Amino acid sequence: MSSNLTLAGATAAMTAVLGPFFVGLGTGQNAAGLVGEAAGGGYVRVPATLTQSGRTAANGGALTFSGFTQTQGAFTHAGLFTAATAGTCIWVGPLNAAVNITAGGTITIQAGDLALEIAAAA
């Protein structure tokens, strides 16, 4: 028998997954999460605080990646991790547009642009 979360269940589940989290950038995704995560050259995951609204949560403030010491190329996906290094990827999704990590550059994900939702039964 299959089952689905009710709207109340989806909202409760979202409350349980609010963090703290760290956002990483990568070149794609698979069933395990983010793939091709940037590494070295001043890249670090950025801490993120999520703000809940019902069964949806989004970053409450801008997420800024900076301090790059080398160019790493284009990244197309963001992942939400349970730790600044290693940890578990709990969410991954495509960026609206590819971003390039360049030496001395800055990448910003605006407040509300990283959003996840737990779907409820229709």
CSV table of N, CA and C in Angstrom, one decimal:
chain,number,residue,atom,x,y,z
A,1,MET,N,0.8,-1.2,0.0
A,1,MET,CA,0.0,0.0,0.0
A,1,MET,C,0.9,1.2,0.0
A,2,SER,N,0.7,2.1,-0.9
A,2,SER,CA,1.4,3.4,-0.9
A,2,SER,C,0.8,4.4,0.0
A,3,SER,N,1.5,5.4,0.4
A,3,SER,CA,1.0,6.4,1.3
A,3,SER,C,1.6,7.7,0.9
A,4,ASN,N,0.9,8.8,1.4
A,4,ASN,CA,1.4,10.1,1.1
A,4,ASN,C,1.3,10.9,2.4
A,5,LEU,N,2.1,11.9,2.5
A,5,LEU,CA,2.0,12.8,3.7
A,5,LEU,C,0.8,13.7,3.5
A,6,THR,N,0.1,14.0,4.6
A,6,THR,CA,-0.9,15.0,4.5
A,6,THR,C,-0.3,16.4,4.5
A,7,LEU,N,-1.0,17.4,4.3
A,7,LEU,CA,-0.5,18.8,4.3
A,7,LEU,C,0.2,19.0,5.7
A,8,ALA,N,-0.5,18.6,6.8
A,8,ALA,CA,0.0,18.8,8.1
A,8,ALA,C,1.3,18.0,8.3
A,9,GLY,N,1.3,16.8,7.8
A,9,GLY,CA,2.5,16.0,7.9
A,9,GLY,C,3.7,16.6,7.1
A,10,ALA,N,3.4,17.1,5.9
A,10,ALA,CA,4.5,17.8,5.2
A,10,ALA,C,5.0,19.0,5.9
A,11,THR,N,4.2,19.8,6.5
A,11,THR,CA,4.6,21.0,7.3
A,11,THR,C,5.4,20.5,8.5
A,12,ALA,N,5.0,19.5,9.2
A,12,ALA,CA,5.8,19.0,10.3
A,12,ALA,C,7.2,18.4,9.9
A,13,ALA,N,7.2,17.8,8.7
A,13,ALA,CA,8.5,17.2,8.2
A,13,ALA,C,9.4,18.4,7.9
A,14,MET,N,8.9,19.5,7.3
A,14,MET,CA,9.7,20.6,7.0
A,14,MET,C,10.3,21.2,8.2
A,15,THR,N,9.5,21.3,9.3
A,15,THR,CA,10.0,21.8,10.6
A,15,THR,C,11.2,21.0,11.1
A,16,ALA,N,11.2,19.7,10.8
A,16,ALA,CA,12.3,18.8,11.3
A,16,ALA,C,13.6,19.0,10.5
A,17,VAL,N,13.5,19.6,9.4
A,17,VAL,CA,14.7,19.6,8.5
A,17,VAL,C,15.3,21.0,8.3
A,18,LEU,N,15.2,21.9,9.3
A,18,LEU,CA,15.6,23.3,9.0
A,18,LEU,C,17.0,23.6,9.3
A,19,GLY,N,17.8,22.7,9.8
A,19,GLY,CA,19.2,22.9,9.8
A,19,GLY,C,19.8,22.9,11.2
A,20,PRO,N,21.1,23.4,11.3
A,20,PRO,CA,21.8,24.2,10.4
A,20,PRO,C,22.4,23.4,9.2
A,21,PHE,N,22.6,24.2,8.1
A,21,PHE,CA,23.1,23.6,6.8
A,21,PHE,C,24.2,24.4,6.2
A,22,PHE,N,24.8,23.8,5.2
A,22,PHE,CA,25.9,24.4,4.5
A,22,PHE,C,25.6,24.2,3.0
A,23,VAL,N,25.7,25.3,2.2
A,23,VAL,CA,25.5,25.2,0.7
A,23,VAL,C,26.8,25.0,0.0
A,24,GLY,N,26.7,24.1,-1.0
A,24,GLY,CA,27.9,23.8,-1.9
A,24,GLY,C,27.5,24.0,-3.3
A,25,LEU,N,28.5,24.2,-4.2
A,25,LEU,CA,28.2,24.3,-5.6
A,25,LEU,C,28.9,23.2,-6.3
A,26,GLY,N,28.2,22.6,-7.4
A,26,GLY,CA,28.7,21.5,-8.1
A,26,GLY,C,28.3,21.6,-9.6
A,27,THR,N,28.6,20.5,-10.3
A,27,THR,CA,28.4,20.5,-11.8
A,27,THR,C,27.2,19.6,-12.1
A,28,GLY,N,26.5,19.0,-11.2
A,28,GLY,CA,25.3,18.2,-11.5
A,28,GLY,C,24.8,17.5,-10.2
A,29,GLN,N,23.9,16.5,-10.5
A,29,GLN,CA,23.3,15.8,-9.4
A,29,GLN,C,23.1,14.4,-9.8
A,30,ASN,N,23.0,13.5,-8.7
A,30,ASN,CA,22.6,12.1,-8.9
A,30,ASN,C,21.7,11.7,-7.7
A,31,ALA,N,21.4,10.5,-7.6
A,31,ALA,CA,20.5,10.0,-6.5
A,31,ALA,C,21.2,10.3,-5.1
A,32,ALA,N,22.5,10.3,-5.1
A,32,ALA,CA,23.2,10.6,-3.8
A,32,ALA,C,23.3,12.1,-3.4
A,33,GLY,N,23.1,12.9,-4.4
A,33,GLY,CA,23.2,14.4,-4.2
A,33,GLY,C,24.0,15.1,-5.2
A,34,LEU,N,24.8,16.1,-4.7
A,34,LEU,CA,25.6,17.0,-5.5
A,34,LEU,C,26.8,16.3,-6.0
A,35,VAL,N,27.1,16.4,-7.3
A,35,VAL,CA,28.3,15.8,-7.9
A,35,VAL,C,29.2,17.0,-8.4
A,36,GLY,N,30.5,16.7,-8.5
A,36,GLY,CA,31.4,17.7,-9.1
A,36,GLY,C,31.5,18.9,-8.2
A,37,GLU,N,31.5,18.8,-6.9
A,37,GLU,CA,31.6,20.0,-6.0
A,37,GLU,C,32.9,20.6,-6.2
A,38,ALA,N,32.9,21.9,-6.2
A,38,ALA,CA,34.1,22.7,-6.3
A,38,ALA,C,35.0,22.3,-5.1
A,39,ALA,N,36.4,22.4,-5.3
A,39,ALA,CA,37.3,22.0,-4.3
A,39,ALA,C,38.6,22.9,-4.3
A,40,GLY,N,39.1,23.2,-3.2
A,40,GLY,CA,40.3,24.0,-3.1
A,40,GLY,C,40.2,25.4,-3.7
A,41,GLY,N,41.3,26.1,-3.9
A,41,GLY,CA,41.3,27.4,-4.5
A,41,GLY,C,40.5,28.4,-3.7
A,42,GLY,N,40.3,28.2,-2.4
A,42,GLY,CA,39.6,29.2,-1.6
A,42,GLY,C,38.1,28.9,-1.5
A,43,TYR,N,37.6,27.8,-2.2
A,43,TYR,CA,36.2,27.5,-2.1
A,43,TYR,C,35.9,26.8,-0.8
A,44,VAL,N,34.8,27.3,-0.2
A,44,VAL,CA,34.3,26.6,1.0
A,44,VAL,C,32.7,26.7,0.9
A,45,ARG,N,32.1,25.7,1.5
A,45,ARG,CA,30.6,25.7,1.6
A,45,ARG,C,30.2,26.9,2.5
A,46,VAL,N,29.0,27.5,2.2
A,46,VAL,CA,28.5,28.6,2.9
A,46,VAL,C,27.4,28.2,3.9
A,47,PRO,N,27.5,28.7,5.2
A,47,PRO,CA,26.4,28.4,6.1
A,47,PRO,C,25.1,29.0,5.7
A,48,ALA,N,24.0,28.3,5.9
A,48,ALA,CA,22.7,28.7,5.4
A,48,ALA,C,21.7,28.6,6.5
A,49,THR,N,20.9,29.6,6.8
A,49,THR,CA,19.8,29.5,7.7
A,49,THR,C,18.5,29.5,6.8
A,50,LEU,N,17.7,28.5,7.0
A,50,LEU,CA,16.4,28.4,6.3
A,50,LEU,C,15.3,28.9,7.1
A,51,THR,N,14.3,29.6,6.4
A,51,THR,CA,13.1,30.1,7.0
A,51,THR,C,12.0,29.4,6.5
A,52,GLN,N,11.1,28.8,7.4
A,52,GLN,CA,10.0,28.0,7.0
A,52,GLN,C,8.7,28.8,6.8
A,53,SER,N,8.0,28.4,5.8
A,53,SER,CA,6.7,28.9,5.5
A,53,SER,C,5.8,27.7,5.1
A,54,GLY,N,5.1,27.1,6.0
A,54,GLY,CA,4.3,25.9,5.7
A,54,GLY,C,5.3,24.8,5.4
A,55,ARG,N,5.1,24.1,4.2
A,55,ARG,CA,5.9,23.0,3.9
A,55,ARG,C,7.1,23.4,3.0
A,56,THR,N,7.4,24.7,2.9
A,56,THR,CA,8.5,25.2,2.1
A,56,THR,C,9.5,25.9,3.0
A,57,ALA,N,10.8,25.8,2.7
A,57,ALA,CA,11.8,26.5,3.4
A,57,ALA,C,12.7,27.2,2.4
A,58,ALA,N,13.3,28.3,2.7
A,58,ALA,CA,14.2,29.0,1.8
A,58,ALA,C,15.2,29.8,2.6
A,59,ASN,N,16.3,30.1,2.0
A,59,ASN,CA,17.4,30.9,2.6
A,59,ASN,C,16.8,32.2,3.0
A,60,GLY,N,17.0,32.6,4.3
A,60,GLY,CA,16.5,33.9,4.8
A,60,GLY,C,17.3,35.1,4.4
A,61,GLY,N,18.6,34.8,4.1
A,61,GLY,CA,19.5,35.9,3.7
A,61,GLY,C,20.3,35.5,2.5
A,62,ALA,N,21.0,36.4,1.9
A,62,ALA,CA,21.9,36.1,0.8
A,62,ALA,C,23.0,35.2,1.2
A,63,LEU,N,23.4,34.3,0.3
A,63,LEU,CA,24.5,33.3,0.5
A,63,LEU,C,25.6,33.8,-0.4
A,64,THR,N,26.7,34.2,0.1
A,64,THR,CA,27.8,34.7,-0.7
A,64,THR,C,29.0,33.8,-0.6
A,65,PHE,N,29.5,33.3,-1.8
A,65,PHE,CA,30.7,32.6,-1.9
A,65,PHE,C,31.8,33.6,-2.4
A,66,SER,N,32.9,33.6,-1.7
A,66,SER,CA,34.0,34.6,-2.1
A,66,SER,C,35.3,34.0,-1.6
A,67,GLY,N,36.4,34.7,-1.8
A,67,GLY,CA,37.7,34.3,-1.4
A,67,GLY,C,38.3,33.3,-2.3
A,68,PHE,N,37.9,33.2,-3.5
A,68,PHE,CA,38.4,32.3,-4.5
A,68,PHE,C,39.8,32.7,-4.9
A,69,THR,N,40.8,31.8,-4.8
A,69,THR,CA,42.2,32.1,-5.2
A,69,THR,C,42.5,31.5,-6.6
A,70,GLN,N,41.6,30.7,-7.2
A,70,GLN,CA,41.8,30.2,-8.5
A,70,GLN,C,40.5,30.0,-9.2
A,71,THR,N,40.6,30.0,-10.5
A,71,THR,CA,39.4,29.8,-11.4
A,71,THR,C,39.1,28.3,-11.4
A,72,GLN,N,37.8,28.0,-11.3
A,72,GLN,CA,37.4,26.6,-11.3
A,72,GLN,C,36.4,26.2,-12.4
A,73,GLY,N,35.9,27.2,-13.1
A,73,GLY,CA,35.0,26.9,-14.1
A,73,GLY,C,33.5,27.2,-13.7
A,74,ALA,N,32.6,26.5,-14.5
A,74,ALA,CA,31.2,26.8,-14.4
A,74,ALA,C,30.6,25.7,-13.5
A,75,PHE,N,29.6,26.1,-12.7
A,75,PHE,CA,28.9,25.3,-11.8
A,75,PHE,C,27.4,25.5,-12.0
A,76,THR,N,26.6,24.4,-12.0
A,76,THR,CA,25.2,24.5,-12.4
A,76,THR,C,24.2,24.1,-11.3
A,77,HIS,N,24.7,23.5,-10.2
A,77,HIS,CA,23.8,23.0,-9.2
A,77,HIS,C,24.3,23.5,-7.8
A,78,ALA,N,23.4,23.5,-6.9
A,78,ALA,CA,23.6,23.8,-5.5
A,78,ALA,C,23.2,22.6,-4.6
A,79,GLY,N,23.9,22.3,-3.6
A,79,GLY,CA,23.5,21.2,-2.7
A,79,GLY,C,23.5,21.7,-1.2
A,80,LEU,N,22.6,21.2,-0.4
A,80,LEU,CA,22.5,21.5,1.0
A,80,LEU,C,23.0,20.4,1.8
A,81,PHE,N,24.1,20.7,2.6
A,81,PHE,CA,24.8,19.7,3.4
A,81,PHE,C,24.6,19.8,4.9
A,82,THR,N,24.8,18.7,5.6
A,82,THR,CA,24.7,18.8,7.1
A,82,THR,C,26.0,19.2,7.7
A,83,ALA,N,27.1,19.4,7.0
A,83,ALA,CA,28.4,19.9,7.6
A,83,ALA,C,29.1,20.7,6.6
A,84,ALA,N,30.1,21.5,7.1
A,84,ALA,CA,30.9,22.4,6.3
A,84,ALA,C,31.8,21.6,5.4
A,85,THR,N,32.2,20.4,5.8
A,85,THR,CA,33.0,19.5,5.0
A,85,THR,C,32.4,18.1,5.2
A,86,ALA,N,32.5,17.3,4.2
A,86,ALA,CA,31.9,15.9,4.2
A,86,ALA,C,30.4,16.1,4.5
A,87,GLY,N,29.9,15.4,5.6
A,87,GLY,CA,28.4,15.5,5.8
A,87,GLY,C,27.6,14.8,4.8
A,88,THR,N,26.3,15.0,4.9
A,88,THR,CA,25.3,14.4,4.1
A,88,THR,C,24.6,15.4,3.2
A,89,CYS,N,24.5,15.2,1.9
A,89,CYS,CA,23.7,16.1,1.1
A,89,CYS,C,22.3,15.7,1.2
A,90,ILE,N,21.4,16.6,1.7
A,90,ILE,CA,20.0,16.3,1.9
A,90,ILE,C,19.1,16.9,0.8
A,91,TRP,N,19.7,17.8,0.0
A,91,TRP,CA,18.9,18.4,-1.0
A,91,TRP,C,19.8,18.9,-2.1
A,92,VAL,N,19.4,18.8,-3.4
A,92,VAL,CA,20.2,19.3,-4.5
A,92,VAL,C,19.3,19.8,-5.6
A,93,GLY,N,19.7,20.8,-6.3
A,93,GLY,CA,18.8,21.3,-7.4
A,93,GLY,C,19.6,22.2,-8.3
A,94,PRO,N,19.1,22.4,-9.5
A,94,PRO,CA,19.8,23.2,-10.5
A,94,PRO,C,19.7,24.7,-10.1
A,95,LEU,N,20.8,25.4,-10.5
A,95,LEU,CA,20.8,26.9,-10.4
A,95,LEU,C,20.0,27.5,-11.5
A,96,ASN,N,19.4,28.7,-11.4
A,96,ASN,CA,18.7,29.3,-12.5
A,96,ASN,C,19.6,29.5,-13.7
A,97,ALA,N,20.9,29.7,-13.5
A,97,ALA,CA,21.9,29.9,-14.6
A,97,ALA,C,23.2,29.4,-14.0
A,98,ALA,N,24.1,28.9,-14.9
A,98,ALA,CA,25.4,28.5,-14.5
A,98,ALA,C,26.2,29.7,-13.9
A,99,VAL,N,27.0,29.4,-13.0
A,99,VAL,CA,27.9,30.5,-12.4
A,99,VAL,C,29.3,30.0,-12.6
A,100,ASN,N,30.2,31.0,-12.8
A,100,ASN,CA,31.6,30.7,-12.9
A,100,ASN,C,32.4,31.1,-11.7
A,101,ILE,N,33.2,30.2,-11.2
A,101,ILE,CA,34.1,30.5,-10.1
A,101,ILE,C,35.4,31.0,-10.7
A,102,THR,N,35.7,32.2,-10.4
A,102,THR,CA,36.9,32.8,-10.9
A,102,THR,C,37.7,33.4,-9.8
A,103,ALA,N,39.0,33.4,-9.9
A,103,ALA,CA,39.9,34.0,-8.9
A,103,ALA,C,39.5,35.4,-8.6
A,104,GLY,N,39.3,35.7,-7.3
A,104,GLY,CA,38.9,37.0,-6.9
A,104,GLY,C,37.4,37.3,-7.1
A,105,GLY,N,36.6,36.3,-7.6
A,105,GLY,CA,35.2,36.6,-7.9
A,105,GLY,C,34.3,36.3,-6.7
A,106,THR,N,33.1,36.7,-6.8
A,106,THR,CA,32.0,36.5,-5.8
A,106,THR,C,30.8,35.9,-6.5
A,107,ILE,N,30.2,34.9,-5.8
A,107,ILE,CA,28.9,34.4,-6.3
A,107,ILE,C,27.9,34.5,-5.2
A,108,THR,N,26.7,35.1,-5.5
A,108,THR,CA,25.7,35.3,-4.5
A,108,THR,C,24.4,34.6,-4.9
A,109,ILE,N,23.8,33.9,-4.0
A,109,ILE,CA,22.5,33.3,-4.1
A,109,ILE,C,21.6,34.2,-3.3
A,110,GLN,N,20.7,35.0,-3.9
A,110,GLN,CA,19.9,36.0,-3.2
A,110,GLN,C,18.9,35.3,-2.2
A,111,ALA,N,18.5,36.0,-1.2
A,111,ALA,CA,17.6,35.5,-0.2
A,111,ALA,C,16.3,35.0,-0.9
A,112,GLY,N,15.9,33.8,-0.5
A,112,GLY,CA,14.7,33.2,-1.0
A,112,GLY,C,14.9,32.4,-2.3
A,113,ASP,N,16.1,32.5,-2.9
A,113,ASP,CA,16.3,31.8,-4.2
A,113,ASP,C,16.7,30.3,-4.0
A,114,LEU,N,17.1,29.9,-2.8
A,114,LEU,CA,17.3,28.5,-2.6
A,114,LEU,C,16.1,28.0,-1.8
A,115,ALA,N,15.2,27.4,-2.4
A,115,ALA,CA,14.0,27.0,-1.8
A,115,ALA,C,13.7,25.5,-2.0
A,116,LEU,N,13.3,24.8,-0.9
A,116,LEU,CA,12.9,23.4,-1.0
A,116,LEU,C,11.5,23.3,-0.4
A,117,GLU,N,10.8,22.2,-0.9
A,117,GLU,CA,9.5,22.0,-0.5
A,117,GLU,C,9.2,20.5,-0.3
A,118,ILE,N,8.5,20.2,0.7
A,118,ILE,CA,8.1,18.8,0.9
A,118,ILE,C,6.7,18.7,0.4
A,119,ALA,N,6.5,17.8,-0.6
A,119,ALA,CA,5.2,17.7,-1.3
A,119,ALA,C,4.2,16.9,-0.4
A,120,ALA,N,3.0,17.3,-0.4
A,120,ALA,CA,1.9,16.6,0.2
A,120,ALA,C,1.1,16.0,-0.8
A,121,ALA,N,0.3,15.0,-0.4
A,121,ALA,CA,-0.7,14.4,-1.3
A,121,ALA,C,-1.6,15.4,-1.9
A,122,ALA,N,-1.9,15.1,-3.1
A,122,ALA,CA,-2.8,16.0,-3.9
A,122,ALA,C,-4.2,15.9,-3.5
